[in-house]
PDB file of C-alpha atoms in Angstrom:
ATOM      1  CA  MET A   1     -85.902 152.970-156.819  1.00 63.00           C
ATOM      2  CA  SER A   2     -84.058 149.702-156.072  1.00 78.00           C
ATOM      3  CA  ARG A   3     -86.126 146.804-154.634  1.00 82.00           C
ATOM      4  CA  LYS A   4     -85.382 143.533-153.217  1.00 87.00           C
ATOM      5  CA  ILE A   5     -87.836 140.725-152.535  1.00 88.00           C
ATOM      6  CA  VAL A   6     -87.067 138.638-149.307  1.00 89.00           C
ATOM      7  CA  GLY A   7     -88.904 135.963-147.295  1.00 87.00           C
ATOM      8  CA  ILE A   8     -89.423 136.095-143.457  1.00 90.00           C
ATOM      9  CA  THR A   9     -91.177 133.298-141.873  1.00 84.00           C
ATOM     10  CA  GLY A  10     -93.124 132.517-144.861  1.00 85.00           C
ATOM     11  CA  LYS A  11     -94.154 136.255-145.698  1.00 90.00           C
ATOM     12  CA  LYS A  12     -92.830 137.976-148.806  1.00 89.00           C
ATOM     13  CA  LEU A  13     -91.484 141.617-148.322  1.00 91.00           C
ATOM     14  CA  ALA A  14     -90.501 143.952-150.946  1.00 89.00           C
ATOM     15  CA  LEU A  15     -87.529 145.945-149.498  1.00 94.00           C
ATOM     16  CA  SER A  16     -86.675 149.301-151.092  1.00 94.00           C
ATOM     17  CA  ASN A  17     -83.727 151.674-151.231  1.00 94.00           C
ATOM     18  CA  LEU A  18     -81.530 149.423-148.974  1.00 96.00           C
ATOM     19  CA  GLU A  19     -78.432 151.383-150.035  1.00 95.00           C
ATOM     20  CA  LYS A  20     -79.862 154.656-148.825  1.00 96.00           C
ATOM     21  CA  ASP A  21     -77.733 156.380-146.123  1.00 97.00           C
ATOM     22  CA  LEU A  22     -80.228 157.329-143.388  1.00 98.00           C
ATOM     23  CA  TYR A  23     -77.415 158.279-140.991  1.00 98.00           C
ATOM     24  CA  PRO A  24     -75.371 160.265-143.587  1.00 96.00           C
ATOM     25  CA  SER A  25     -72.694 161.551-140.955  1.00 94.00           C
ATOM     26  CA  TYR A  26     -72.076 158.003-140.001  1.00 95.00           C
ATOM     27  CA  GLY A  27     -72.661 155.996-143.078  1.00 94.00           C
ATOM     28  CA  PHE A  28     -75.611 153.795-141.698  1.00 97.00           C
ATOM     29  CA  THR A  29     -77.935 152.674-144.430  1.00 97.00           C
ATOM     30  CA  LYS A  30     -81.427 151.349-144.460  1.00 97.00           C
ATOM     31  CA  ALA A  31     -80.034 147.843-144.994  1.00 97.00           C
ATOM     32  CA  HIS A  32     -77.927 148.461-141.623  1.00 98.00           C
ATOM     33  CA  ILE A  33     -80.996 149.443-140.002  1.00 98.00           C
ATOM     34  CA  LEU A  34     -82.903 146.414-140.944  1.00 97.00           C
ATOM     35  CA  GLU A  35     -80.056 144.272-139.927  1.00 97.00           C
ATOM     36  CA  TYR A  36     -80.045 145.677-136.512  1.00 98.00           C
ATOM     37  CA  TYR A  37     -83.719 145.248-135.801  1.00 98.00           C
ATOM     38  CA  SER A  38     -83.625 141.647-137.083  1.00 97.00           C
ATOM     39  CA  ARG A  39     -80.644 140.950-134.803  1.00 98.00           C
ATOM     40  CA  ILE A  40     -82.361 142.657-131.695  1.00 98.00           C
ATOM     41  CA  SER A  41     -85.901 141.298-132.558  1.00 98.00           C
ATOM     42  CA  ALA A  42     -85.870 138.506-129.849  1.00 98.00           C
ATOM     43  CA  PHE A  43     -85.418 141.423-127.117  1.00 98.00           C
ATOM     44  CA  ILE A  44     -87.561 144.442-128.608  1.00 98.00           C
ATOM     45  CA  LEU A  45     -90.574 142.426-129.774  1.00 98.00           C
ATOM     46  CA  PRO A  46     -91.779 141.571-126.181  1.00 98.00           C
ATOM     47  CA  HIS A  47     -91.841 145.322-125.462  1.00 98.00           C
ATOM     48  CA  LEU A  48     -93.720 146.095-128.688  1.00 98.00           C
ATOM     49  CA  LYS A  49     -96.240 143.223-128.797  1.00 98.00           C
ATOM     50  CA  GLY A  50     -99.853 144.186-128.467  1.00 97.00           C
ATOM     51  CA  ARG A  51     -98.925 148.176-128.293  1.00 98.00           C
ATOM     52  CA  ALA A  52    -100.229 150.660-130.705  1.00 97.00           C
ATOM     53  CA  LEU A  53     -97.219 151.801-132.597  1.00 97.00           C
ATOM     54  CA  THR A  54     -96.559 155.244-133.355  1.00 97.00           C
ATOM     55  CA  LEU A  55     -94.176 155.464-136.400  1.00 96.00           C
ATOM     56  CA  LYS A  56     -91.469 158.311-136.581  1.00 97.00           C
ATOM     57  CA  ARG A  57     -90.371 158.216-140.369  1.00 97.00           C
ATOM     58  CA  TYR A  58     -87.268 159.621-141.797  1.00 97.00           C
ATOM     59  CA  PRO A  59     -87.662 158.884-145.398  1.00 96.00           C
ATOM     60  CA  GLU A  60     -84.666 161.179-146.295  1.00 96.00           C
ATOM     61  CA  GLY A  61     -82.486 160.354-143.254  1.00 97.00           C
ATOM     62  CA  VAL A  62     -82.030 161.708-139.671  1.00 97.00           C
ATOM     63  CA  GLU A  63     -80.514 165.016-141.041  1.00 96.00           C
ATOM     64  CA  LYS A  64     -83.844 165.802-142.838  1.00 96.00           C
ATOM     65  CA  GLU A  65     -87.669 166.231-142.064  1.00 96.00           C
ATOM     66  CA  PHE A  66     -89.465 163.483-140.496  1.00 97.00           C
ATOM     67  CA  PHE A  67     -93.022 162.798-139.524  1.00 96.00           C
ATOM     68  CA  PHE A  68     -95.111 160.731-137.095  1.00 96.00           C
ATOM     69  CA  GLU A  69     -97.806 158.350-138.215  1.00 95.00           C
ATOM     70  CA  LYS A  70    -100.123 157.142-135.665  1.00 95.00           C
ATOM     71  CA  ARG A  71    -102.448 155.469-138.291  1.00 95.00           C
ATOM     72  CA  CYS A  72    -101.279 152.257-139.663  1.00 96.00           C
ATOM     73  CA  PRO A  73    -100.691 152.831-143.434  1.00 95.00           C
ATOM     74  CA  SER A  74    -103.454 151.782-145.692  1.00 93.00           C
ATOM     75  CA  TYR A  75    -101.200 149.855-147.840  1.00 93.00           C
ATOM     76  CA  HIS A  76    -100.011 147.534-145.075  1.00 95.00           C
ATOM     77  CA  PRO A  77     -99.819 143.805-145.752  1.00 95.00           C
ATOM     78  CA  SER A  78    -102.765 141.790-144.951  1.00 94.00           C
ATOM     79  CA  TRP A  79    -100.650 140.000-142.358  1.00 95.00           C
ATOM     80  CA  VAL A  80     -99.826 142.882-140.300  1.00 96.00           C
ATOM     81  CA  LYS A  81    -101.821 143.089-137.116  1.00 97.00           C
ATOM     82  CA  THR A  82    -103.682 146.208-136.321  1.00 97.00           C
ATOM     83  CA  ALA A  83    -105.743 147.622-133.417  1.00 96.00           C
ATOM     84  CA  GLU A  84    -108.581 150.161-133.256  1.00 93.00           C
ATOM     85  CA  VAL A  85    -107.481 152.756-130.835  1.00 88.00           C
ATOM     86  CA  HIS A  86    -110.134 155.046-129.101  1.00 81.00           C
ATOM     87  CA  ARG A  87    -109.012 158.787-128.647  1.00 71.00           C
ATOM     88  CA  ASN A  88    -110.976 160.839-126.410  1.00 71.00           C
ATOM     89  CA  GLY A  89    -112.918 163.764-128.359  1.00 68.00           C
ATOM     90  CA  LYS A  90    -111.026 162.641-131.678  1.00 75.00           C
ATOM     91  CA  GLU A  91    -111.604 160.175-134.307  1.00 81.00           C
ATOM     92  CA  ASP A  92    -110.601 156.444-133.702  1.00 88.00           C
ATOM     93  CA  ILE A  93    -107.668 155.332-135.547  1.00 91.00           C
ATOM     94  CA  THR A  94    -106.175 151.993-136.658  1.00 96.00           C
ATOM     95  CA  ALA A  95    -102.819 151.364-135.489  1.00 97.00           C
ATOM     96  CA  CYS A  96    -100.049 148.849-136.254  1.00 97.00           C
ATOM     97  CA  LEU A  97     -98.958 146.286-133.828  1.00 98.00           C
ATOM     98  CA  ILE A  98     -95.462 144.902-134.127  1.00 98.00           C
ATOM     99  CA  ASN A  99     -96.156 141.403-133.082  1.00 97.00           C
ATOM    100  CA  ASN A 100     -93.501 139.608-135.085  1.00 97.00           C
ATOM    101  CA  LEU A 101     -90.061 139.862-136.970  1.00 97.00           C
ATOM    102  CA  GLU A 102     -91.880 140.310-140.372  1.00 97.00           C
ATOM    103  CA  THR A 103     -93.873 143.270-139.231  1.00 97.00           C
ATOM    104  CA  LEU A 104     -90.733 144.818-137.390  1.00 98.00           C
ATOM    105  CA  ILE A 105     -88.737 144.724-140.805  1.00 97.00           C
ATOM    106  CA  TRP A 106     -91.740 146.021-142.698  1.00 97.00           C
ATOM    107  CA  VAL A 107     -91.841 148.995-140.387  1.00 98.00           C
ATOM    108  CA  GLY A 108     -88.014 149.405-140.732  1.00 97.00           C
ATOM    109  CA  ASN A 109     -88.475 149.409-144.565  1.00 97.00           C
ATOM    110  CA  LEU A 110     -90.660 152.479-144.025  1.00 97.00           C
ATOM    111  CA  ALA A 111     -87.821 154.376-142.684  1.00 97.00           C
ATOM    112  CA  SER A 112     -89.542 154.322-139.156  1.00 97.00           C
ATOM    113  CA  ILE A 113     -86.250 154.603-137.501  1.00 98.00           C
ATOM    114  CA  GLU A 114     -87.592 155.242-134.074  1.00 98.00           C
ATOM    115  CA  LEU A 115     -90.469 152.998-132.607  1.00 98.00           C
ATOM    116  CA  HIS A 116     -92.772 154.593-129.989  1.00 98.00           C
ATOM    117  CA  VAL A 117     -95.408 152.923-128.026  1.00 98.00           C
ATOM    118  CA  PRO A 118     -97.713 153.905-125.160  1.00 97.00           C
ATOM    119  CA  LEU A 119     -97.453 152.373-121.644  1.00 98.00           C
ATOM    120  CA  ALA A 120    -100.673 150.309-122.039  1.00 97.00           C
ATOM    121  CA  ARG A 121    -101.636 147.557-124.397  1.00 96.00           C
ATOM    122  CA  ALA A 122    -103.977 148.061-127.403  1.00 95.00           C
ATOM    123  CA  ASP A 123    -106.655 145.710-125.663  1.00 93.00           C
ATOM    124  CA  SER A 124    -106.535 147.641-122.426  1.00 93.00           C
ATOM    125  CA  PRO A 125    -105.613 151.153-123.461  1.00 92.00           C
ATOM    126  CA  GLU A 126    -106.692 152.773-120.238  1.00 93.00           C
ATOM    127  CA  THR A 127    -104.510 150.233-118.006  1.00 96.00           C
ATOM    128  CA  PRO A 128    -100.812 151.249-117.727  1.00 97.00           C
ATOM    129  CA  ASP A 129     -98.397 148.294-117.360  1.00 97.00           C
ATOM    130  CA  ALA A 130     -95.808 150.653-115.947  1.00 98.00           C
ATOM    131  CA  LEU A 131     -95.162 154.053-114.500  1.00 98.00           C
ATOM    132  CA  VAL A 132     -92.487 156.201-115.972  1.00 98.00           C
ATOM    133  CA  PHE A 133     -90.178 159.186-114.868  1.00 98.00           C
ATOM    134  CA  ASP A 134     -88.786 160.728-117.889  1.00 98.00           C
ATOM    135  CA  LEU A 135     -85.973 162.695-116.837  1.00 98.00           C
ATOM    136  CA  ASP A 136     -85.136 165.450-118.962  1.00 97.00           C
ATOM    137  CA  PRO A 137     -81.990 167.706-118.397  1.00 96.00           C
ATOM    138  CA  GLY A 138     -82.053 171.538-119.018  1.00 94.00           C
ATOM    139  CA  ASP A 139     -78.664 172.918-120.184  1.00 93.00           C
ATOM    140  CA  PRO A 140     -76.255 172.773-118.929  1.00 94.00           C
ATOM    141  CA  ALA A 141     -77.369 170.023-116.909  1.00 94.00           C
ATOM    142  CA  ASP A 142     -76.648 166.755-118.686  1.00 95.00           C
ATOM    143  CA  ILE A 143     -77.155 162.873-118.537  1.00 96.00           C
ATOM    144  CA  LEU A 144     -74.915 162.691-115.520  1.00 96.00           C
ATOM    145  CA  ASP A 145     -77.334 164.710-113.435  1.00 96.00           C
ATOM    146  CA  CYS A 146     -80.172 162.665-114.701  1.00 97.00           C
ATOM    147  CA  ALA A 147     -78.293 159.807-113.231  1.00 97.00           C
ATOM    148  CA  ARG A 148     -78.014 161.466-109.923  1.00 97.00           C
ATOM    149  CA  VAL A 149     -81.844 161.888-109.899  1.00 98.00           C
ATOM    150  CA  ALA A 150     -82.522 158.378-111.125  1.00 98.00           C
ATOM    151  CA  LEU A 151     -80.329 157.077-108.132  1.00 98.00           C
ATOM    152  CA  ILE A 152     -82.158 159.158-105.576  1.00 98.00           C
ATOM    153  CA  LEU A 153     -85.610 158.088-107.194  1.00 98.00           C
ATOM    154  CA  ARG A 154     -84.527 154.415-106.994  1.00 98.00           C
ATOM    155  CA  GLY A 155     -83.801 154.873-103.311  1.00 98.00           C
ATOM    156  CA  LEU A 156     -87.033 156.493-102.617  1.00 97.00           C
ATOM    157  CA  LEU A 157     -89.133 154.128-104.442  1.00 98.00           C
ATOM    158  CA  SER A 158     -87.246 151.200-102.692  1.00 98.00           C
ATOM    159  CA  ARG A 159     -88.448 152.743 -99.289  1.00 97.00           C
ATOM    160  CA  LEU A 160     -91.830 152.476-100.764  1.00 97.00           C
ATOM    161  CA  ARG A 161     -91.281 148.724-101.695  1.00 97.00           C
ATOM    162  CA  LEU A 162     -91.091 149.400-105.517  1.00 98.00           C
ATOM    163  CA  VAL A 163     -88.607 147.921-107.737  1.00 98.00           C
ATOM    164  CA  SER A 164     -87.452 150.295-110.728  1.00 98.00           C
ATOM    165  CA  TYR A 165     -85.383 149.869-113.964  1.00 98.00           C
ATOM    166  CA  VAL A 166     -83.706 152.464-115.913  1.00 98.00           C
ATOM    167  CA  LYS A 167     -82.753 152.925-119.491  1.00 98.00           C
ATOM    168  CA  THR A 168     -81.007 155.791-121.514  1.00 98.00           C
ATOM    169  CA  SER A 169     -83.345 157.679-123.721  1.00 98.00           C
ATOM    170  CA  GLY A 170     -80.909 157.576-126.497  1.00 97.00           C
ATOM    171  CA  LYS A 171     -80.655 161.333-126.370  1.00 95.00           C
ATOM    172  CA  LYS A 172     -79.927 163.339-123.420  1.00 95.00           C
ATOM    173  CA  GLY A 173     -81.773 161.761-120.620  1.00 97.00           C
ATOM    174  CA  LEU A 174     -83.040 158.811-118.899  1.00 98.00           C
ATOM    175  CA  HIS A 175     -86.262 156.839-118.651  1.00 98.00           C
ATOM    176  CA  LEU A 176     -87.021 155.171-115.075  1.00 98.00           C
ATOM    177  CA  TYR A 177     -89.631 152.659-115.145  1.00 98.00           C
ATOM    178  CA  VAL A 178     -91.766 151.201-112.386  1.00 98.00           C
ATOM    179  CA  PRO A 179     -93.440 147.976-113.568  1.00 98.00           C
ATOM    180  CA  LEU A 180     -97.109 147.348-112.227  1.00 98.00           C
ATOM    181  CA  ASN A 181     -98.692 144.805-114.527  1.00 97.00           C
ATOM    182  CA  ARG A 182    -101.959 144.953-112.510  1.00 92.00           C
ATOM    183  CA  GLY A 183    -105.371 145.026-114.102  1.00 88.00           C
ATOM    184  CA  GLU A 184    -106.759 147.543-111.751  1.00 89.00           C
ATOM    185  CA  THR A 185    -104.102 150.338-112.318  1.00 94.00           C
ATOM    186  CA  THR A 186    -105.226 153.723-114.000  1.00 96.00           C
ATOM    187  CA  PHE A 187    -103.586 156.419-115.675  1.00 96.00           C
ATOM    188  CA  ASP A 188    -105.131 158.783-113.055  1.00 96.00           C
ATOM    189  CA  SER A 189    -103.372 156.706-110.359  1.00 97.00           C
ATOM    190  CA  THR A 190     -99.996 156.624-112.203  1.00 98.00           C
ATOM    191  CA  LYS A 191    -100.088 160.294-113.050  1.00 97.00           C
ATOM    192  CA  MET A 192    -101.073 161.373-109.485  1.00 97.00           C
ATOM    193  CA  PHE A 193     -98.373 159.085-108.104  1.00 97.00           C
ATOM    194  CA  SER A 194     -95.600 160.325-110.455  1.00 98.00           C
ATOM    195  CA  LYS A 195     -96.360 163.901-109.912  1.00 97.00           C
ATOM    196  CA  ALA A 196     -96.393 163.650-106.099  1.00 97.00           C
ATOM    197  CA  VAL A 197     -92.898 161.900-106.294  1.00 98.00           C
ATOM    198  CA  ALA A 198     -91.681 164.640-108.593  1.00 98.00           C
ATOM    199  CA  ASP A 199     -92.992 167.372-106.404  1.00 97.00           C
ATOM    200  CA  ILE A 200     -91.167 165.625-103.338  1.00 97.00           C
ATOM    201  CA  MET A 201     -88.144 165.500-105.216  1.00 98.00           C
ATOM    202  CA  GLN A 202     -88.303 169.195-106.173  1.00 97.00           C
ATOM    203  CA  LYS A 203     -88.956 170.261-102.552  1.00 97.00           C
ATOM    204  CA  ASN A 204     -86.049 168.288-101.350  1.00 97.00           C
ATOM    205  CA  TYR A 205     -83.504 168.927-104.193  1.00 97.00           C
ATOM    206  CA  PRO A 206     -84.411 172.376-105.515  1.00 96.00           C
ATOM    207  CA  ASP A 207     -81.057 172.895-107.181  1.00 96.00           C
ATOM    208  CA  LEU A 208     -81.174 169.675-108.861  1.00 97.00           C
ATOM    209  CA  VAL A 209     -84.812 168.901-109.763  1.00 97.00           C
ATOM    210  CA  THR A 210     -87.876 170.647-111.216  1.00 97.00           C
ATOM    211  CA  ALA A 211     -91.413 169.074-111.671  1.00 96.00           C
ATOM    212  CA  LYS A 212     -92.655 172.305-113.339  1.00 93.00           C
ATOM    213  CA  MET A 213     -93.502 171.982-116.878  1.00 86.00           C
ATOM    214  CA  ALA A 214     -92.632 175.495-118.342  1.00 83.00           C
ATOM    215  CA  LYS A 215     -89.193 175.634-119.992  1.00 82.00           C
ATOM    216  CA  GLU A 216     -88.022 178.630-117.924  1.00 84.00           C
ATOM    217  CA  HIS A 217     -87.838 176.399-114.820  1.00 82.00           C
ATOM    218  CA  ARG A 218     -85.761 173.773-116.366  1.00 88.00           C
ATOM    219  CA  LYS A 219     -82.393 175.718-116.874  1.00 92.00           C
ATOM    220  CA  ALA A 220     -79.483 173.483-115.173  1.00 94.00           C
ATOM    221  CA  LYS A 221     -82.039 171.352-113.703  1.00 97.00           C
ATOM    222  CA  VAL A 222     -83.481 167.682-114.468  1.00 97.00           C
ATOM    223  CA  PHE A 223     -87.126 167.975-115.220  1.00 97.00           C
ATOM    224  CA  ILE A 224     -89.007 165.024-114.085  1.00 98.00           C
ATOM    225  CA  ASN A 225     -91.825 164.528-116.584  1.00 97.00           C
ATOM    226  CA  TRP A 226     -94.586 163.150-114.988  1.00 97.00           C
ATOM    227  CA  SER A 227     -97.017 164.028-117.545  1.00 97.00           C
ATOM    228  CA  GLN A 228     -95.889 160.845-119.694  1.00 98.00           C
ATOM    229  CA  ASN A 229     -98.213 158.764-117.580  1.00 98.00           C
ATOM    230  CA  ASP A 230    -101.192 159.529-119.900  1.00 96.00           C
ATOM    231  CA  SER A 231    -103.054 157.182-122.384  1.00 93.00           C
ATOM    232  CA  SER A 232    -102.480 159.736-125.007  1.00 93.00           C
ATOM    233  CA  LYS A 233     -98.620 159.679-124.760  1.00 96.00           C
ATOM    234  CA  THR A 234     -95.983 157.438-125.942  1.00 97.00           C
ATOM    235  CA  MET A 235     -92.434 156.552-124.896  1.00 98.00           C
ATOM    236  CA  VAL A 236     -89.556 155.466-127.337  1.00 98.00           C
ATOM    237  CA  CYS A 237     -89.294 151.570-127.018  1.00 98.00           C
ATOM    238  CA  VAL A 238     -86.438 150.076-125.252  1.00 98.00           C
ATOM    239  CA  TYR A 239     -83.850 148.891-127.788  1.00 98.00           C
ATOM    240  CA  SER A 240     -85.269 151.402-130.436  1.00 98.00           C
ATOM    241  CA  LEU A 241     -82.621 153.257-132.729  1.00 98.00           C
ATOM    242  CA  ARG A 242     -82.891 157.242-132.160  1.00 98.00           C
ATOM    243  CA  ALA A 243     -82.494 159.713-134.883  1.00 97.00           C
ATOM    244  CA  ARG A 244     -79.224 161.348-133.976  1.00 96.00           C
ATOM    245  CA  GLU A 245     -75.866 161.877-135.779  1.00 96.00           C
ATOM    246  CA  LYS A 246     -74.883 158.444-134.911  1.00 97.00           C
ATOM    247  CA  PRO A 247     -77.126 155.267-134.336  1.00 98.00           C
ATOM    248  CA  ILE A 248     -77.631 155.318-130.809  1.00 98.00           C
ATOM    249  CA  VAL A 249     -79.934 153.043-129.013  1.00 98.00           C
ATOM    250  CA  SER A 250     -82.486 153.595-126.076  1.00 98.00           C
ATOM    251  CA  PHE A 251     -80.731 150.805-123.840  1.00 98.00           C
ATOM    252  CA  PRO A 252     -81.245 149.450-120.232  1.00 98.00           C
ATOM    253  CA  LEU A 253     -78.372 149.752-117.763  1.00 97.00           C
ATOM    254  CA  GLU A 254     -77.987 147.884-114.664  1.00 97.00           C
ATOM    255  CA  TRP A 255     -78.246 150.127-111.445  1.00 97.00           C
ATOM    256  CA  LYS A 256     -74.712 149.204-110.298  1.00 96.00           C
ATOM    257  CA  GLU A 257     -73.456 150.392-113.887  1.00 96.00           C
ATOM    258  CA  LEU A 258     -75.169 153.519-113.479  1.00 96.00           C
ATOM    259  CA  GLU A 259     -73.655 154.127-110.106  1.00 95.00           C
ATOM    260  CA  LYS A 260     -70.111 153.764-111.514  1.00 94.00           C
ATOM    261  CA  LEU A 261     -70.729 155.836-114.604  1.00 91.00           C
ATOM    262  CA  ALA A 262     -72.195 158.476-112.440  1.00 91.00           C
ATOM    263  CA  GLY A 263     -69.360 158.238-110.129  1.00 90.00           C
ATOM    264  CA  ARG A 264     -66.636 158.535-112.822  1.00 87.00           C
ATOM    265  CA  GLY A 265     -68.564 161.284-114.428  1.00 86.00           C
ATOM    266  CA  ASN A 266     -68.475 159.273-117.693  1.00 82.00           C
ATOM    267  CA  SER A 267     -71.492 160.578-119.966  1.00 88.00           C
ATOM    268  CA  GLU A 268     -70.289 159.035-123.095  1.00 89.00           C
ATOM    269  CA  LYS A 269     -70.407 155.530-121.879  1.00 89.00           C
ATOM    270  CA  MET A 270     -74.013 156.317-121.359  1.00 93.00           C
ATOM    271  CA  GLN A 271     -74.578 156.574-125.175  1.00 95.00           C
ATOM    272  CA  ILE A 272     -74.930 152.949-126.275  1.00 97.00           C
ATOM    273  CA  MET A 273     -74.273 152.396-130.137  1.00 98.00           C
ATOM    274  CA  HIS A 274     -76.156 149.868-132.088  1.00 98.00           C
ATOM    275  CA  SER A 275     -73.173 147.388-132.271  1.00 98.00           C
ATOM    276  CA  GLU A 276     -72.636 147.739-128.475  1.00 98.00           C
ATOM    277  CA  ALA A 277     -76.341 147.110-127.982  1.00 98.00           C
ATOM    278  CA  LEU A 278     -76.171 143.936-129.830  1.00 98.00           C
ATOM    279  CA  LEU A 279     -73.124 142.704-127.934  1.00 98.00           C
ATOM    280  CA  ARG A 280     -74.504 143.474-124.655  1.00 97.00           C
ATOM    281  CA  VAL A 281     -77.902 141.754-125.136  1.00 98.00           C
ATOM    282  CA  GLU A 282     -75.964 138.649-126.296  1.00 96.00           C
ATOM    283  CA  ARG A 283     -74.102 138.730-123.008  1.00 96.00           C
ATOM    284  CA  GLN A 284     -76.587 139.913-120.618  1.00 96.00           C
ATOM    285  CA  GLY A 285     -80.049 139.099-122.086  1.00 97.00           C
ATOM    286  CA  ASP A 286     -82.969 141.629-121.699  1.00 98.00           C
ATOM    287  CA  LEU A 287     -82.314 143.735-118.627  1.00 97.00           C
ATOM    288  CA  PHE A 288     -85.846 145.304-119.151  1.00 98.00           C
ATOM    289  CA  ARG A 289     -87.641 141.757-119.050  1.00 98.00           C
ATOM    290  CA  GLU A 290     -89.251 142.396-115.776  1.00 98.00           C
ATOM    291  CA  VAL A 291     -90.825 145.755-116.732  1.00 98.00           C
ATOM    292  CA  ILE A 292     -93.453 143.635-118.472  1.00 97.00           C
ATOM    293  CA  LYS A 293     -93.644 140.847-116.021  1.00 97.00           C
ATOM    294  CA  LYS A 294     -93.231 142.116-112.491  1.00 98.00           C
ATOM    295  CA  LYS A 295     -96.510 142.782-110.705  1.00 97.00           C
ATOM    296  CA  GLN A 296     -96.389 145.916-108.196  1.00 97.00           C
ATOM    297  CA  LYS A 297     -99.118 148.027-106.470  1.00 96.00           C
ATOM    298  CA  LEU A 298     -98.549 151.691-106.144  1.00 95.00           C
ATOM    299  CA  PRO A 299     -98.925 152.745-102.423  1.00 91.00           C
ATOM    300  CA  HIS A 300    -101.039 155.681-101.443  1.00 82.00           C
ATOM    301  CA  LEU A 301     -98.699 158.713-100.780  1.00 71.00           C
TER     302      LEU A 301
END
C-alpha cells in the first residue's frame, strides 16, 4: 500500500493509494478526488460544518460494493471534531463533523466519495435549517420532468412568500430547498408542510406528480419525496461527488438556467462534471449560500 505524508494547516495526514482508480470507467483516481475536494472546499465546507456526517465509502471504486458509516471511525485523528448524536430507540453514536479542510481530505482518503448530511446541525438535531423536496423521476420520466415540477413548485412557494433554491442530485433527480434557519422550526412542521404541498401537486398534476411512497405509483411520474424532512434522514451535500460512471457533482442551478434547460429539453446539461463545477464556482460563487443564511417562516396551509 502506497502512502504519502502531507501537511494541511499544520496537521499531518497519511494519504494512501492515491493512484487507485476509483472511477475506473472514467479514469479518476483517489488523488483526483482529493484534489477536487481541496479545490471546492471553500464552497462545500459551510454546508458541511456542524452537521453529523454519514460517510458513503467505496474502497474498491464506484463499480464495486460500498457501505455507509454513520459512526466516526474509532481511529480518527484527535483533531477531527465529533458530535454525539441521539437516535430515538437506538444507541447514541459519535459522528464526524467536517469543519475544516484537513478533515475533508481525511474523509476523502477513506474513499468516502459521497458526503451525506442531515438537514439539522448536530447541536440542534431536531431543528431543521431547511425544508427539502426530493424530486425523484420514475422511468420513463427523467430530470426534465423533475425540472417542470421544480418550476411549478417554485411558483407555488413564491405565492406563499417563500424563496427556494434548486440543485441537481447528481443522479436522476433534483433537490429543491426552502431555507428556514429559525430556532423554532421542527421536523414535524416541515414534514407536514412538505406532504401537504406534495398532495396539492399530485391533485393538480396527476399525470406528472405522485406523493405516494409505493413504487408502483411512481411509473412515468415524478415522486415528491416529502419524507426526507426527518431528523433520521440525510441528503447528499451540495458540491459532493456522486458515485456514478463519471465524477458528476450535486450542483446548484440558477432558476433562469433551469428554465432554459427545461425549455430546450437538454437533460445532459443538468449533469455537472467535477471540472465544470470548479469552473462555475470560480465564476458564480456559491449559489446555495442563502440556504444556510436566509430566514423564512413556514405559513399554515
